[in-house]
Tab-separated table of C-alpha atoms in Angstrom:
chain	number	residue	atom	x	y	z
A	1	UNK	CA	-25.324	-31.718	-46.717
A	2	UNK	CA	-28.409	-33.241	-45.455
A	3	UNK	CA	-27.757	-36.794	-42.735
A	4	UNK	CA	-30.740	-38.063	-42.027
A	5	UNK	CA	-33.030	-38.936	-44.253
A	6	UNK	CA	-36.422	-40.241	-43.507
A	7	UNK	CA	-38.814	-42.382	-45.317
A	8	UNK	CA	-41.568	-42.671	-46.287
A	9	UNK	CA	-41.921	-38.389	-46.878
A	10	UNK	CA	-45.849	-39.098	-46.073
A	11	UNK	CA	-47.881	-41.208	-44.232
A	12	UNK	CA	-51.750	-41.721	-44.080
A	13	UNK	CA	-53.356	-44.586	-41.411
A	14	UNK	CA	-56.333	-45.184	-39.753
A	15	UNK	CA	-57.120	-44.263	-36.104
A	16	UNK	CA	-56.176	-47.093	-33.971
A	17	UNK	CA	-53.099	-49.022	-36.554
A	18	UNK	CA	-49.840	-48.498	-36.081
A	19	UNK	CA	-47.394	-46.129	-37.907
A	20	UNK	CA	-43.746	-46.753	-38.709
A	21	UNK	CA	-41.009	-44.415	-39.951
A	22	UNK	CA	-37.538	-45.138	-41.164
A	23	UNK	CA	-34.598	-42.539	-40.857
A	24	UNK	CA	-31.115	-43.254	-43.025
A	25	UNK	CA	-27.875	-41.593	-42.168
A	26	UNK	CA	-24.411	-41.475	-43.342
A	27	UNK	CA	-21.833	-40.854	-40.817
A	28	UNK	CA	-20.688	-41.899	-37.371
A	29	UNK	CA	-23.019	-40.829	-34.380
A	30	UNK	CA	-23.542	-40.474	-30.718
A	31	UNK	CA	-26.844	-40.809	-30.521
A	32	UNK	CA	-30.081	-40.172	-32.595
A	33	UNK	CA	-32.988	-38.581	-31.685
A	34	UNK	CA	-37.032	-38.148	-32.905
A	35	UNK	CA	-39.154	-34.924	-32.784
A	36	UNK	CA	-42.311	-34.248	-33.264
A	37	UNK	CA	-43.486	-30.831	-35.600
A	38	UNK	CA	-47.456	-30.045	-35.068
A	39	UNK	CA	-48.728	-27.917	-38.079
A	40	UNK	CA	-46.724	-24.222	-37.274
A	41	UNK	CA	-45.048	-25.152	-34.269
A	42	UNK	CA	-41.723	-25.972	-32.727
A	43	UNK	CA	-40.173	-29.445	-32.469
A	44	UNK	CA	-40.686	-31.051	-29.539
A	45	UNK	CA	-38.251	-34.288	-28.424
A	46	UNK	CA	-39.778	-37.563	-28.298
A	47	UNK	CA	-36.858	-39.748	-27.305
A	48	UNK	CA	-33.267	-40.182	-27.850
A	49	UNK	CA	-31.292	-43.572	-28.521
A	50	UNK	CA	-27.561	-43.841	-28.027
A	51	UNK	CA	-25.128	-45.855	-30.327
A	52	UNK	CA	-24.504	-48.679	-28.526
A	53	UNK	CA	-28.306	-49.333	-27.799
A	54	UNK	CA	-30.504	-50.934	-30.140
A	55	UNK	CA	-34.335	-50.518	-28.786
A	56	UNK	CA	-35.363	-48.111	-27.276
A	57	UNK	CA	-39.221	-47.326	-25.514
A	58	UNK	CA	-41.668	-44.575	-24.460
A	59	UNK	CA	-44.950	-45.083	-23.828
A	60	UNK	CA	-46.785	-46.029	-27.531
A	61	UNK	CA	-43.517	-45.473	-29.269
A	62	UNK	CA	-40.611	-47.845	-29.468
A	63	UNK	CA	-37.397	-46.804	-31.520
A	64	UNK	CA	-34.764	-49.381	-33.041
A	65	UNK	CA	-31.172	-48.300	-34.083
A	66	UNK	CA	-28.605	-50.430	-36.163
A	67	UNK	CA	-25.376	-48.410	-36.777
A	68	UNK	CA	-24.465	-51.208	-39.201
A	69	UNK	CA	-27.028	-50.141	-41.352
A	70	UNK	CA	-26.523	-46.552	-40.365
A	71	UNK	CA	-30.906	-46.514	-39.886
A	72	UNK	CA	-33.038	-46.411	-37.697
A	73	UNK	CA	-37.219	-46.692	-36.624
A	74	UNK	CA	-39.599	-45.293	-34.979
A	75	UNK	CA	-42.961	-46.947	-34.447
A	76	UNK	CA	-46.235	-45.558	-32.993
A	77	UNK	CA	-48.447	-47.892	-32.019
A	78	UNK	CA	-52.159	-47.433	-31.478
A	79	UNK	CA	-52.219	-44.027	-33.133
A	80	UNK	CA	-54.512	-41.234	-32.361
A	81	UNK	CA	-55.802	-37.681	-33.854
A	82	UNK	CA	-53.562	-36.456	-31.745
A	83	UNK	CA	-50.510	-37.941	-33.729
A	84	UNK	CA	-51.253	-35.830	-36.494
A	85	UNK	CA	-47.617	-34.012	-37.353
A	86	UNK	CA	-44.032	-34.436	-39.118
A	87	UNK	CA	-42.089	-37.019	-37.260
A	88	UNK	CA	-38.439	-36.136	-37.661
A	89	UNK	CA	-35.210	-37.457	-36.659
A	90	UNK	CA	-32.015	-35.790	-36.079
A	91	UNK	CA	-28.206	-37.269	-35.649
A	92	UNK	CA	-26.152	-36.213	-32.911
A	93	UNK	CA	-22.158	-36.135	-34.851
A	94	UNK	CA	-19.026	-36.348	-33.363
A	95	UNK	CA	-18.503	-32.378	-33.934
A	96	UNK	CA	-21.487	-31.908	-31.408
A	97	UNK	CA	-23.860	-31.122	-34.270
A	98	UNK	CA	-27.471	-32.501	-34.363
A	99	UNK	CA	-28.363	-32.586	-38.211
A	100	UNK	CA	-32.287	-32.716	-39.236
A	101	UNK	CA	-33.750	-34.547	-41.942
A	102	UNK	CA	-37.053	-33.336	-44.040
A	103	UNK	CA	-39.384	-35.338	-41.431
A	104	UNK	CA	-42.029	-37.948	-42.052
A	105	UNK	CA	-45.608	-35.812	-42.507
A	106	UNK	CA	-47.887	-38.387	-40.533
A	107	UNK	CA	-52.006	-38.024	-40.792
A	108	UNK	CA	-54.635	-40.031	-38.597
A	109	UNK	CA	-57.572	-40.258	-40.191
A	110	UNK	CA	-60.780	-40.252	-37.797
B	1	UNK	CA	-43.768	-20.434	-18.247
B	2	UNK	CA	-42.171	-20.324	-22.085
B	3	UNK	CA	-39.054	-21.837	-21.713
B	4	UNK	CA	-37.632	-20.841	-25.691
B	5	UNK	CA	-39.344	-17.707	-26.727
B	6	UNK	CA	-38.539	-16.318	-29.704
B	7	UNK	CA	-39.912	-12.612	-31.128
B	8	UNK	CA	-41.612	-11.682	-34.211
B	9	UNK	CA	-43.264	-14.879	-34.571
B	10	UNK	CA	-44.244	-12.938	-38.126
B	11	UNK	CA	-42.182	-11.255	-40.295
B	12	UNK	CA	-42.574	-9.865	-43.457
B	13	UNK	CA	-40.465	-7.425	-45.039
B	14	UNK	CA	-39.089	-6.027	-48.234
B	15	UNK	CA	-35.919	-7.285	-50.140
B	16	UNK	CA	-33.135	-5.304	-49.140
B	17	UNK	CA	-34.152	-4.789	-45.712
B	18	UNK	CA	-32.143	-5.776	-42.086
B	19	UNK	CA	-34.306	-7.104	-39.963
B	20	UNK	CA	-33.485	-8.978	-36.652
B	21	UNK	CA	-35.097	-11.677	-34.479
B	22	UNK	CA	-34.225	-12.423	-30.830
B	23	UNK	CA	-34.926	-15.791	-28.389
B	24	UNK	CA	-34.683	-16.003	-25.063
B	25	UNK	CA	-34.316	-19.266	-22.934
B	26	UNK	CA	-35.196	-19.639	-19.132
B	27	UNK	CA	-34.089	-23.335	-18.767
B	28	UNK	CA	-30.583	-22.175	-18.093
B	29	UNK	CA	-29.192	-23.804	-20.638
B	30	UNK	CA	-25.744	-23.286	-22.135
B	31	UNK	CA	-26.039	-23.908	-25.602
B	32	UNK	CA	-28.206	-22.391	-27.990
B	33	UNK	CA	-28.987	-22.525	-31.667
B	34	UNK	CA	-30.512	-21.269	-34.714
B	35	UNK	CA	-31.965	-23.329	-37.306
B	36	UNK	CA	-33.244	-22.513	-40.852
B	37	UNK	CA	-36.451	-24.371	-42.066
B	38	UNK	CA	-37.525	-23.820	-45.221
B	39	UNK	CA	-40.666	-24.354	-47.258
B	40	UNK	CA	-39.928	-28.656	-47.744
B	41	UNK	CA	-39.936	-28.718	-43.930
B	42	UNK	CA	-35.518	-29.746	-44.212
B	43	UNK	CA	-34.394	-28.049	-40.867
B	44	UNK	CA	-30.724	-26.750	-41.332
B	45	UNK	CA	-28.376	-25.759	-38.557
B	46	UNK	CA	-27.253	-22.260	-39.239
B	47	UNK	CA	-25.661	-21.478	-35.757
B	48	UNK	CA	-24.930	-22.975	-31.999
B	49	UNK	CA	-23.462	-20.697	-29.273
B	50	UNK	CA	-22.063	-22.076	-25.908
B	51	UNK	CA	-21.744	-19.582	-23.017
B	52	UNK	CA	-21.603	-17.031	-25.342
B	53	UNK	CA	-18.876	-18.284	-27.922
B	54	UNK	CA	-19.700	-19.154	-31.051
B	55	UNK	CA	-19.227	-23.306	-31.851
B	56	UNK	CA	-20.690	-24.125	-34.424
B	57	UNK	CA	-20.899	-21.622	-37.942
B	58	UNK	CA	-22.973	-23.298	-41.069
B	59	UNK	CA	-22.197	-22.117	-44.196
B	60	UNK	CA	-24.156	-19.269	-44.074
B	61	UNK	CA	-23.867	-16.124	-45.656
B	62	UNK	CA	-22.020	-13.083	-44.074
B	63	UNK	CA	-25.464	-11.164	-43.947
B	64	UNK	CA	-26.353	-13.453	-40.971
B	65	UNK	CA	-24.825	-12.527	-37.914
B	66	UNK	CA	-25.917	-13.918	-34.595
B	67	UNK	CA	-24.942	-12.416	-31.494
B	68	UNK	CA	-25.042	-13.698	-28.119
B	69	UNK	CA	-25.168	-11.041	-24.972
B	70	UNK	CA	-25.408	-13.606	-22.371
B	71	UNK	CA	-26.215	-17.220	-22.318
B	72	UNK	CA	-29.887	-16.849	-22.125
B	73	UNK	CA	-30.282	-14.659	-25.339
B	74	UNK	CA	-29.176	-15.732	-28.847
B	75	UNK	CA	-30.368	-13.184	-31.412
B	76	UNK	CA	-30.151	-13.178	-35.175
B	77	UNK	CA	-29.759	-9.927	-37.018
B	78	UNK	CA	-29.823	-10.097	-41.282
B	79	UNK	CA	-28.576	-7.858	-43.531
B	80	UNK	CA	-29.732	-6.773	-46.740
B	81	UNK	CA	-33.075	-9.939	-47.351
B	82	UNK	CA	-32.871	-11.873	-50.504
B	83	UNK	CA	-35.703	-13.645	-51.382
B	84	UNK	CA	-34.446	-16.826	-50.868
B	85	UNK	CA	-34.278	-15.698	-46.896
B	86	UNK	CA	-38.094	-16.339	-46.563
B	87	UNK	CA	-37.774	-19.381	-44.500
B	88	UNK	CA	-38.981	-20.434	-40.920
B	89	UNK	CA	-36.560	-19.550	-38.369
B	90	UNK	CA	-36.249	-21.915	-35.010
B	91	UNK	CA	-34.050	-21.104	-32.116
B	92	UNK	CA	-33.734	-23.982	-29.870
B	93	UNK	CA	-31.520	-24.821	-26.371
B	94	UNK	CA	-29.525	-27.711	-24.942
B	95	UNK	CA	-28.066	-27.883	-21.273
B	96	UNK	CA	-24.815	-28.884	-22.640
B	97	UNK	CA	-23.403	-29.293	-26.278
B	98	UNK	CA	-20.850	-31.681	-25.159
B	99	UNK	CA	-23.251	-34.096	-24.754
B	100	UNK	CA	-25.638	-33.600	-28.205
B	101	UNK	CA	-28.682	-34.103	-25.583
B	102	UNK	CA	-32.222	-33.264	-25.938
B	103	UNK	CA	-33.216	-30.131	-28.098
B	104	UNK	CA	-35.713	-27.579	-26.427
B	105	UNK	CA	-36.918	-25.235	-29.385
B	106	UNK	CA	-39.120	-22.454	-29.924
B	107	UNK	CA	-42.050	-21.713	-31.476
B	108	UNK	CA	-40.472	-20.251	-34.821
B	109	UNK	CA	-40.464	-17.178	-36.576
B	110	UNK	CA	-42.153	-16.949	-39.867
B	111	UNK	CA	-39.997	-14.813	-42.179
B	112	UNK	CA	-41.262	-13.562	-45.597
B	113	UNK	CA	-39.133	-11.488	-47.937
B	114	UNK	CA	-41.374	-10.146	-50.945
């Protein structure tokens, strides 16, 4: 069955605001991590946050993590063209398996 | 340099068909996986393979079958295509499974079953 989930399943912003993307999950975890998808590509890693950290930064994007709430956050700010892409975010379980959600599909408008 | 290549990036086939597709890492990684995404973008796990032993096995039907030669090659061979097969199929990498680290994946391979 499917662990994370993210929300919202679509996002459309301006060039220049900021874009924010929740991911639920439902068991215990090691550490949770965000990808990026361009339009028929691979995933690529944007960052990874441990359990027993709660913010997390790299560059425009900052990711929060509350394992009482099993969620988590990722914010881009400033966005760009550039940031055009699903935005997904993937558990890391005990068993050593990172599980994917459906991913946030973010557009930047010009 | 690609460091997760995976070949046919295309694939499309008839039902009933075996058809295979293989991915190569250079990172020297231990782990590698394959992972099923289909047409609502939800990425499943199907496989992982450390050193060459099989770790982690999805429920996934007995017509997949990955095998591992050595730790840089993780090839997926499927028997007999169903419909339902036409998916996107991503192999990805980690240096060490232990540790659930980063993910280092390739550019997929587009499978159509008609």
């Amino acid at each position: 069955s499917q662990q994370g989930e993210e929300d919202p399943q679509a996002l459309s912003i301006q060039e220049g605001e900021n874009a924010t993307m929740n991911c639920s999950y439902k068991t215990s975890i090691n550490n949770l991590q965000w990808y990026r998808q361009n339009s028929g590509r691979g995933l690529v890693h944007l960052i990874l946050i441990r359990s027993n950290e709660r913010e997390k930064h790299s560059g425009r994007l900052r990711v929060t993590l509350d394992t009482s709430k099993k969620s988590s956050s990722l914010l881009i700010t400033a966005s760009r063209a550039a940031d055009t892409a699903s935005y997904f975010c993937a558990t890391a379980e005990p068993n050593y398996k990172l599980s994917f959600g459906a991913g946030t599909t973010v557009t930047v408008r010009a | 340099d690609t460091a997760v290549s995976q070949t046919p990036k295309y694939l499309v086939t008839q039902m009933g068909n075996d058809k295979s597709i293989k991915c190569e890492q250079n990172l020297g990684h231990d782990t590698m996986y394959w992972y099923k995404q289909d047409s609502k973008k939800f990425l499943k796990i199907m496989f992982s393979y450390n050193n060459k032993e099989l770790i982690i096995n999805e429920t996934v039907p007995n017509r997949f079958s990955p095998k591992s030669p050595d730790k840089a090659h993780l090839n997926l061979h499927i028997n007999s295509l169903e419909l339902g097969d036409s998916a996107v199929y991503f192999c990805a990498s980690s240096q060490v499974y232990v540790d659930t680290g980063e993910l280092f994946f390739g550019e997929g391979s587009r499978l159509t079953v008609l």
